[in-house]
């Protein structure tokens, strides 16, 4: 509760402002500052959003798994809410990544979708955490569901390396931009790196803000249920 | 360990006396397989055999594993199990083991039916095929047993078990199908090496994780 009270003023007032400024700066970078990619042309500019969607999605899922593990280990409704918020925000960015990908792939690869390892991985991740939300939505006011959902999040993240290895063995055309050297498919212009970093900051801030909003939403919902129960008791 | 053995013994005696699970499972396997043979082009059917085998196995297996928890609901048997002064992990180990045994029986029948219906040739070295099947069986049983313990207490249980398990099973499906394809074509285990390694890792991770987190699921 103490931590919550210390974070709240910052998260309520400063974070939205920072996220808005950073997002505007990122948009300016992407549309005005970074140069056109030599082969792909302006289509490549979606990269700055696409990559950062995945960053935020994975961040959300790993936060969810981490706080789920803490919840199973030590209990505590705040870990549970953080896990739930992490999956909700994570799946939002995961969906955005899945939408921005095909928009880029259609003109560049000539197809909306292929079963490349990273794409396969993305879809499986999406399904695992969509099921998490289905599980959560199934039952209201059931303390058991929290523990089931936590087990699913932990097992889901344990599964990630196995999925990665098996889909890589299975099929292998997605460009590796970040890890590739500059002259072999990496980012050639230093302005591109700047653009990517600004967008990274913007997405991270947006992520944190959304995570906070969802966390607060879930906390207020629990509070409301508690008050409703109390009212029922007193009228009885 | 003794506790796990006692529960396993109870499940096996129950199964031997009623033969409910295995007979139902075998008929279900037969029916899913028949549906596949009508849907597949007979020319390419044997090439599709590894995929048909694992899809049939997984869907029939989900039903059987769900059932292994449903029978505990009768007469409050589940609360009897939970009241036993034993490590809850032992319940998981026992349930997983009894599921492995029942599903193993169904899998032997399934392989025989594949030879019969899809024209799969009997492999020269059956040990490779056996090994791959046992690995797939253990990984599947570990994950499905863990999540059946969850789904059995949800309202939409018939729907939730496949929803929970199928996305997590993807690595197992990919590797079991590819490894089966290799050994069915007469390849050795060594030539299916990378697939088999992922299967072994999958089995170890989810058997151990299931045993460790099961306590949390039956915490009441």
XYZ file of C-alpha atoms in Angstrom:
456
model
C 0.000 0.000 0.000
C 2.882 2.305 0.836
C 4.503 1.700 -2.532
C 1.169 2.372 -4.140
C 0.814 5.688 -2.372
C 4.302 6.728 -3.418
C 3.801 5.776 -7.087
C 0.273 7.125 -7.473
C 0.922 10.886 -7.801
C 3.680 10.289 -10.348
C 1.707 7.714 -12.319
C -1.491 9.755 -12.312
C -0.061 13.116 -13.298
C 3.494 12.902 -14.686
C 3.343 9.613 -16.604
C 0.523 10.567 -19.027
C 2.305 13.817 -19.825
C 5.668 12.123 -20.387
C 4.078 9.420 -22.536
C 2.267 12.005 -24.700
C 5.403 14.118 -25.235
C 7.525 11.056 -25.987
C 4.942 9.690 -28.424
C 4.760 13.040 -30.275
C 8.566 13.114 -30.416
C 8.581 9.546 -31.749
C 6.026 10.429 -34.445
C 8.100 13.483 -35.421
C 11.203 11.303 -35.635
C 9.491 8.631 -37.685
C 7.823 10.969 -40.205
C 10.210 13.934 -40.347
C 13.642 12.967 -39.067
C 14.603 9.455 -40.162
C 15.566 8.981 -43.822
C 13.750 6.661 -46.234
C 15.084 3.129 -46.331
C 17.022 2.539 -49.564
C 15.164 -0.520 -50.872
C 11.843 -0.521 -49.064
C 11.114 3.220 -49.155
C 8.643 4.796 -46.757
C 7.004 1.421 -45.929
C 9.927 0.685 -43.621
C 8.858 3.489 -41.273
C 6.307 1.145 -39.702
C 9.306 -0.699 -38.256
C 9.675 1.843 -35.434
C 6.178 1.043 -34.210
C 6.226 -2.658 -35.011
C 9.389 -3.517 -33.100
C 8.340 -1.488 -30.087
C 4.918 -3.144 -29.993
C 6.720 -6.448 -29.544
C 8.980 -4.978 -26.923
C 5.932 -3.822 -24.935
C 4.077 -7.100 -25.487
C 6.941 -9.242 -24.196
C 7.456 -6.806 -21.323
C 3.801 -7.206 -20.353
C 3.930 -11.012 -20.512
C 7.138 -11.252 -18.520
C 5.825 -8.833 -15.892
C 2.681 -10.971 -15.713
C 4.682 -14.172 -15.293
C 6.962 -12.612 -12.687
C 4.159 -11.252 -10.556
C 2.159 -14.475 -11.029
C 5.091 -16.407 -9.601
C 5.265 -13.960 -6.685
C 1.528 -14.328 -6.203
C 1.764 -18.131 -6.030
C 4.724 -17.897 -3.705
C 3.665 -15.158 -1.318
C 0.019 -14.372 -2.104
C -1.274 -10.816 -2.158
C -3.953 -9.272 -4.334
C -1.623 -6.604 -5.748
C 0.618 -9.222 -7.444
C -2.500 -10.782 -8.889
C -3.773 -7.459 -10.250
C -0.365 -6.565 -11.678
C -0.285 -9.921 -13.490
C -3.782 -9.412 -14.872
C -2.953 -5.833 -15.985
C 0.320 -7.053 -17.527
C -1.471 -9.632 -19.677
C -4.190 -7.158 -20.735
C -1.709 -4.502 -21.841
C 0.654 -7.130 -23.255
C -2.055 -8.624 -25.445
C -3.003 -5.128 -26.689
C 0.546 -4.534 -27.926
C 0.767 -8.126 -29.183
C -2.361 -7.498 -31.292
C -0.869 -4.229 -32.588
C 2.315 -6.094 -33.502
C 0.243 -8.707 -35.328
C -1.583 -5.925 -37.241
C 1.449 -3.783 -38.137
C 3.411 -6.867 -39.298
C 1.147 -7.864 -42.211
C 0.761 -4.188 -43.267
C 4.516 -4.164 -43.810
C 4.757 -7.735 -45.135
C 2.186 -7.280 -47.924
C 4.264 -4.801 -50.028
C 7.676 -6.198 -48.993
C 7.187 -10.010 -48.951
C 4.153 -9.941 -51.258
C 2.026 -11.804 -48.724
C 0.113 -10.854 -45.593
C 1.204 -13.858 -43.633
C 3.721 -16.688 -43.722
C 4.608 -19.377 -41.174
C 7.981 -17.916 -40.381
C 9.229 -18.792 -36.846
C 8.733 -15.316 -35.415
C 5.231 -15.014 -36.842
C 4.287 -18.473 -35.626
C 5.698 -17.625 -32.221
C 3.681 -14.395 -32.144
C 0.405 -16.152 -32.877
C 0.988 -18.854 -30.287
C 1.863 -16.241 -27.654
C -1.290 -14.345 -28.509
C -3.417 -17.471 -28.105
C -1.824 -18.432 -24.777
C -2.538 -15.051 -23.225
C -5.932 -14.667 -24.895
C -6.889 -17.879 -23.106
C -5.593 -16.279 -19.906
C -8.127 -13.490 -20.368
C -10.899 -15.967 -21.233
C -10.101 -17.851 -18.034
C -10.222 -14.611 -16.069
C -13.470 -13.439 -17.608
C -15.168 -16.798 -16.978
C -15.723 -16.406 -13.275
C -16.320 -13.311 -11.248
C -15.458 -13.166 -7.563
C -13.752 -16.515 -7.472
C -10.503 -16.490 -5.532
C -9.538 -19.797 -7.139
C -9.392 -18.238 -10.599
C -6.491 -16.003 -9.576
C -4.372 -18.998 -8.718
C -5.339 -20.860 -11.907
C -4.519 -17.805 -14.012
C -1.178 -17.411 -12.239
C -0.277 -21.025 -13.002
C -1.199 -20.466 -16.656
C 0.992 -17.334 -16.889
C 3.978 -19.091 -15.328
C 3.595 -22.230 -17.473
C 3.034 -20.027 -20.558
C 6.307 -18.185 -20.071
C 8.142 -21.457 -19.333
C 6.818 -22.633 -22.696
C 8.219 -19.618 -24.623
C 11.797 -20.943 -25.080
C 10.453 -24.336 -26.195
C 8.103 -22.736 -28.713
C 10.962 -20.574 -29.977
C 13.284 -23.554 -30.518
C 10.656 -25.770 -32.110
C 9.279 -23.175 -34.540
C 12.830 -22.271 -35.549
C 13.571 -25.924 -36.283
C 10.278 -26.126 -38.150
C 10.531 -23.210 -40.665
C 12.930 -20.490 -41.079
C 12.138 -15.104 -43.861
C 11.804 -12.594 -41.069
C 14.528 -9.923 -41.210
C 16.789 -9.645 -38.170
C 17.268 -5.906 -38.011
C 18.339 -5.217 -34.463
C 20.915 -7.979 -34.127
C 22.323 -7.715 -37.686
C 25.400 -5.551 -38.431
C 24.708 -2.211 -40.231
C 25.832 -3.321 -43.688
C 24.001 -6.685 -43.547
C 20.378 -5.781 -43.083
C 20.847 -3.755 -39.920
C 20.016 -0.083 -39.446
C 22.351 1.802 -41.785
C 21.697 5.402 -40.854
C 22.437 6.653 -37.317
C 19.215 8.687 -37.553
C 17.317 5.412 -37.770
C 18.869 4.246 -34.529
C 17.848 7.540 -32.889
C 14.307 7.150 -34.226
C 14.118 3.605 -32.884
C 15.358 4.656 -29.462
C 12.923 7.593 -29.209
C 10.060 5.301 -30.185
C 11.314 2.749 -27.655
C 11.130 5.318 -24.872
C 7.683 6.452 -26.043
C 6.345 2.894 -26.124
C 7.819 2.052 -22.757
C 6.160 5.095 -21.198
C 2.872 4.370 -22.919
C 3.137 0.794 -21.685
C 3.731 1.877 -18.109
C 0.848 4.310 -18.225
C -1.587 1.753 -19.591
C -0.344 -0.816 -17.096
C -0.992 1.643 -14.300
C -4.461 2.477 -15.592
C -5.441 -1.179 -15.795
C -3.938 -1.903 -12.387
C -5.940 0.934 -10.862
C -9.052 -0.209 -12.730
C -8.731 -3.707 -11.296
C -8.004 -2.360 -7.819
C -11.081 -0.135 -7.909
C -13.187 -3.030 -9.189
C -12.101 -5.206 -6.259
C -12.802 -2.314 -3.921
C -16.268 -1.893 -5.415
C -17.032 -5.614 -4.998
C -15.913 -5.413 -1.382
C -18.185 -2.441 -0.718
C -21.110 -4.138 -2.465
C -20.656 -7.221 -0.305
C -20.606 -5.060 2.803
C -23.765 -3.295 1.765
C -25.489 -6.633 1.154
C -24.515 -7.735 4.626
C -25.751 -4.589 6.336
C -29.121 -4.579 4.559
C -29.725 -8.203 5.380
C 6.352 -41.981 -3.321
C 4.370 -44.709 -1.590
C 1.406 -42.327 -1.492
C 1.639 -41.782 -5.249
C 1.813 -45.532 -5.768
C -1.317 -46.088 -3.640
C -3.327 -43.529 -5.646
C -2.044 -44.970 -8.919
C -2.963 -48.456 -7.693
C -6.481 -47.241 -6.851
C -6.888 -45.702 -10.318
C -5.627 -48.832 -12.054
C -7.823 -51.182 -10.028
C -10.785 -48.953 -10.791
C -9.909 -49.044 -14.477
C -9.346 -52.816 -14.530
C -12.712 -53.463 -12.869
C -14.772 -51.134 -15.060
C -12.603 -50.745 -18.196
C -14.563 -47.564 -18.764
C -11.769 -45.165 -19.652
C -9.801 -47.372 -22.004
C -12.751 -48.839 -23.908
C -14.328 -45.418 -24.415
C -10.973 -43.967 -25.428
C -10.268 -46.702 -27.970
C -13.662 -46.273 -29.630
C -13.124 -42.509 -29.733
C -9.679 -42.976 -31.296
C -11.208 -45.292 -33.893
C -13.947 -42.777 -34.711
C -11.626 -39.777 -35.035
C -9.335 -41.854 -37.227
C -12.257 -42.957 -39.409
C -13.342 -39.343 -39.789
C -9.831 -38.515 -40.939
C -9.725 -41.339 -43.479
C -12.986 -40.102 -45.041
C -11.680 -36.544 -45.144
C -8.237 -37.390 -46.529
C -7.353 -38.130 -50.117
C -6.443 -41.886 -50.091
C -3.375 -41.243 -52.264
C -1.611 -39.028 -49.762
C -3.046 -40.599 -46.629
C 0.079 -42.428 -45.474
C 2.148 -39.253 -45.792
C -0.287 -37.517 -43.467
C -0.112 -40.360 -40.945
C 2.135 -38.644 -38.338
C -0.111 -35.584 -38.289
C -3.272 -37.696 -38.148
C -1.806 -39.784 -35.358
C -0.968 -36.866 -33.071
C -4.136 -34.863 -33.712
C -6.239 -37.970 -32.999
C -4.196 -38.772 -29.933
C -4.399 -35.250 -28.507
C -8.144 -34.766 -28.939
C -9.028 -38.220 -27.618
C -6.458 -37.834 -24.860
C -7.914 -34.542 -23.648
C -11.252 -36.260 -23.114
C -9.680 -39.149 -21.224
C -7.614 -36.905 -18.963
C -10.581 -34.687 -18.200
C -12.461 -37.813 -17.222
C -9.730 -38.974 -14.853
C -10.518 -35.929 -12.711
C -14.264 -36.013 -13.216
C -14.572 -39.471 -11.632
C -13.040 -38.050 -8.455
C -16.015 -35.751 -8.073
C -18.352 -38.639 -7.429
C -19.120 -39.269 -3.749
C -16.677 -36.520 -2.809
C -13.687 -38.750 -3.637
C -11.626 -35.676 -4.439
C -11.976 -34.323 -0.904
C -10.949 -37.727 0.384
C -7.746 -37.427 -1.636
C -7.106 -33.898 -0.431
C -7.675 -34.901 3.190
C -4.974 -37.571 2.983
C -1.904 -36.527 4.961
C 0.323 -36.668 1.885
C 2.265 -34.296 -0.312
C -0.154 -32.897 -2.908
C 2.532 -33.359 -5.566
C 2.020 -37.115 -5.102
C -1.554 -36.745 -6.368
C -0.204 -35.125 -9.531
C 2.411 -37.833 -10.030
C -0.197 -40.578 -9.557
C -2.778 -38.985 -11.849
C -0.159 -38.335 -14.516
C 1.106 -41.924 -14.271
C -2.368 -43.448 -14.546
C -3.091 -41.183 -17.525
C 0.188 -42.258 -19.169
C -0.780 -45.916 -18.732
C -4.335 -45.533 -20.088
C -3.270 -43.277 -22.975
C -0.350 -45.593 -23.724
C -2.819 -48.431 -24.240
C -4.859 -46.282 -26.603
C -1.726 -45.200 -28.459
C -0.708 -48.793 -29.189
C -4.165 -49.397 -30.687
C -3.905 -46.116 -32.617
C -0.581 -47.135 -34.166
C -2.016 -50.485 -35.188
C -5.025 -48.752 -36.753
C -2.705 -46.417 -38.686
C -1.029 -49.453 -40.237
C -4.437 -50.911 -41.032
C -6.250 -47.826 -42.370
C -3.615 -45.433 -43.670
C -1.190 -47.979 -45.080
C 1.690 -46.990 -42.833
C 4.413 -49.591 -43.192
C 5.434 -51.389 -40.018
C 8.823 -49.878 -39.127
C 11.958 -52.010 -39.311
C 13.149 -50.594 -35.994
C 10.045 -50.248 -33.819
C 12.075 -49.005 -30.844
C 12.592 -45.587 -32.427
C 8.859 -45.201 -32.987
C 8.119 -46.456 -29.497
C 10.614 -44.013 -27.980
C 9.186 -40.989 -29.801
C 5.653 -41.986 -28.837
C 6.535 -42.418 -25.192
C 8.190 -38.977 -25.140
C 5.146 -37.324 -26.722
C 2.857 -39.227 -24.382
C 4.672 -38.120 -21.218
C 4.787 -34.435 -22.192
C 1.136 -34.425 -23.162
C 0.059 -36.226 -20.006
C 2.057 -33.831 -17.793
C 0.551 -30.666 -19.257
C -2.983 -32.001 -19.677
C -3.096 -33.523 -16.171
C -2.052 -30.205 -14.658
C -4.670 -28.204 -16.547
C -7.412 -30.814 -16.156
C -7.106 -30.215 -12.419
C -7.988 -26.589 -13.212
C -10.624 -27.076 -15.884
C -12.550 -29.674 -13.906
C -13.521 -26.965 -11.452
C -14.589 -24.391 -14.021
C -18.098 -24.017 -15.310
C -17.171 -24.297 -18.992
C -14.876 -27.265 -18.346
C -15.304 -29.144 -21.636
C -14.278 -26.053 -23.530
C -11.627 -24.728 -21.182
C -9.350 -27.783 -21.176
C -8.534 -27.645 -24.921
C -8.307 -23.846 -24.742
C -5.792 -24.051 -21.940
C -3.722 -26.928 -23.252
C -3.625 -26.636 -27.057
C -1.565 -23.407 -27.346
C 0.939 -24.680 -24.793
C 1.203 -28.011 -26.618
C 2.452 -26.448 -29.879
C 6.144 -27.314 -29.340
C 5.190 -30.902 -28.506
C 2.932 -31.226 -31.559
C 5.577 -29.863 -33.929
C 8.365 -32.032 -32.538
C 6.325 -35.218 -32.083
C 4.948 -35.023 -35.633
C 8.354 -34.319 -37.184
C 10.112 -37.007 -35.140
C 7.337 -39.529 -35.930
C 7.650 -38.670 -39.628
C 11.352 -39.493 -39.514
C 11.057 -42.765 -37.571
C 7.984 -43.929 -39.519
C 10.013 -43.502 -42.716
C 12.632 -45.840 -41.240
C 14.980 -43.191 -39.842
C 16.905 -43.681 -36.611
C 16.431 -41.740 -33.373
C 19.773 -40.019 -34.033
C 18.487 -38.590 -37.316
C 15.497 -37.139 -35.426
C 17.931 -35.747 -32.827
C 16.918 -32.066 -32.585
C 13.202 -32.914 -32.362
C 13.786 -35.577 -29.769
C 15.880 -33.183 -27.658
C 13.050 -30.626 -27.566
C 10.603 -33.407 -26.625
C 12.814 -34.550 -23.757
C 13.184 -30.957 -22.492
C 9.423 -30.445 -22.743
C 8.768 -33.628 -20.751
C 11.226 -32.714 -18.026
C 10.124 -29.062 -17.669
C 6.400 -29.740 -17.497
C 6.601 -32.877 -15.353
C 8.645 -30.963 -12.780
C 6.626 -27.742 -13.095
C 3.360 -29.686 -12.806
C 4.566 -31.490 -9.726
C 5.680 -28.191 -8.164
C 2.630 -26.019 -8.881
C -0.041 -28.698 -8.362
C -0.080 -27.844 -4.667
C -1.230 -24.337 -5.603
C -4.155 -25.613 -7.651
C -5.691 -27.798 -4.985
C -5.082 -25.308 -2.197
C -8.361 -25.390 -0.341
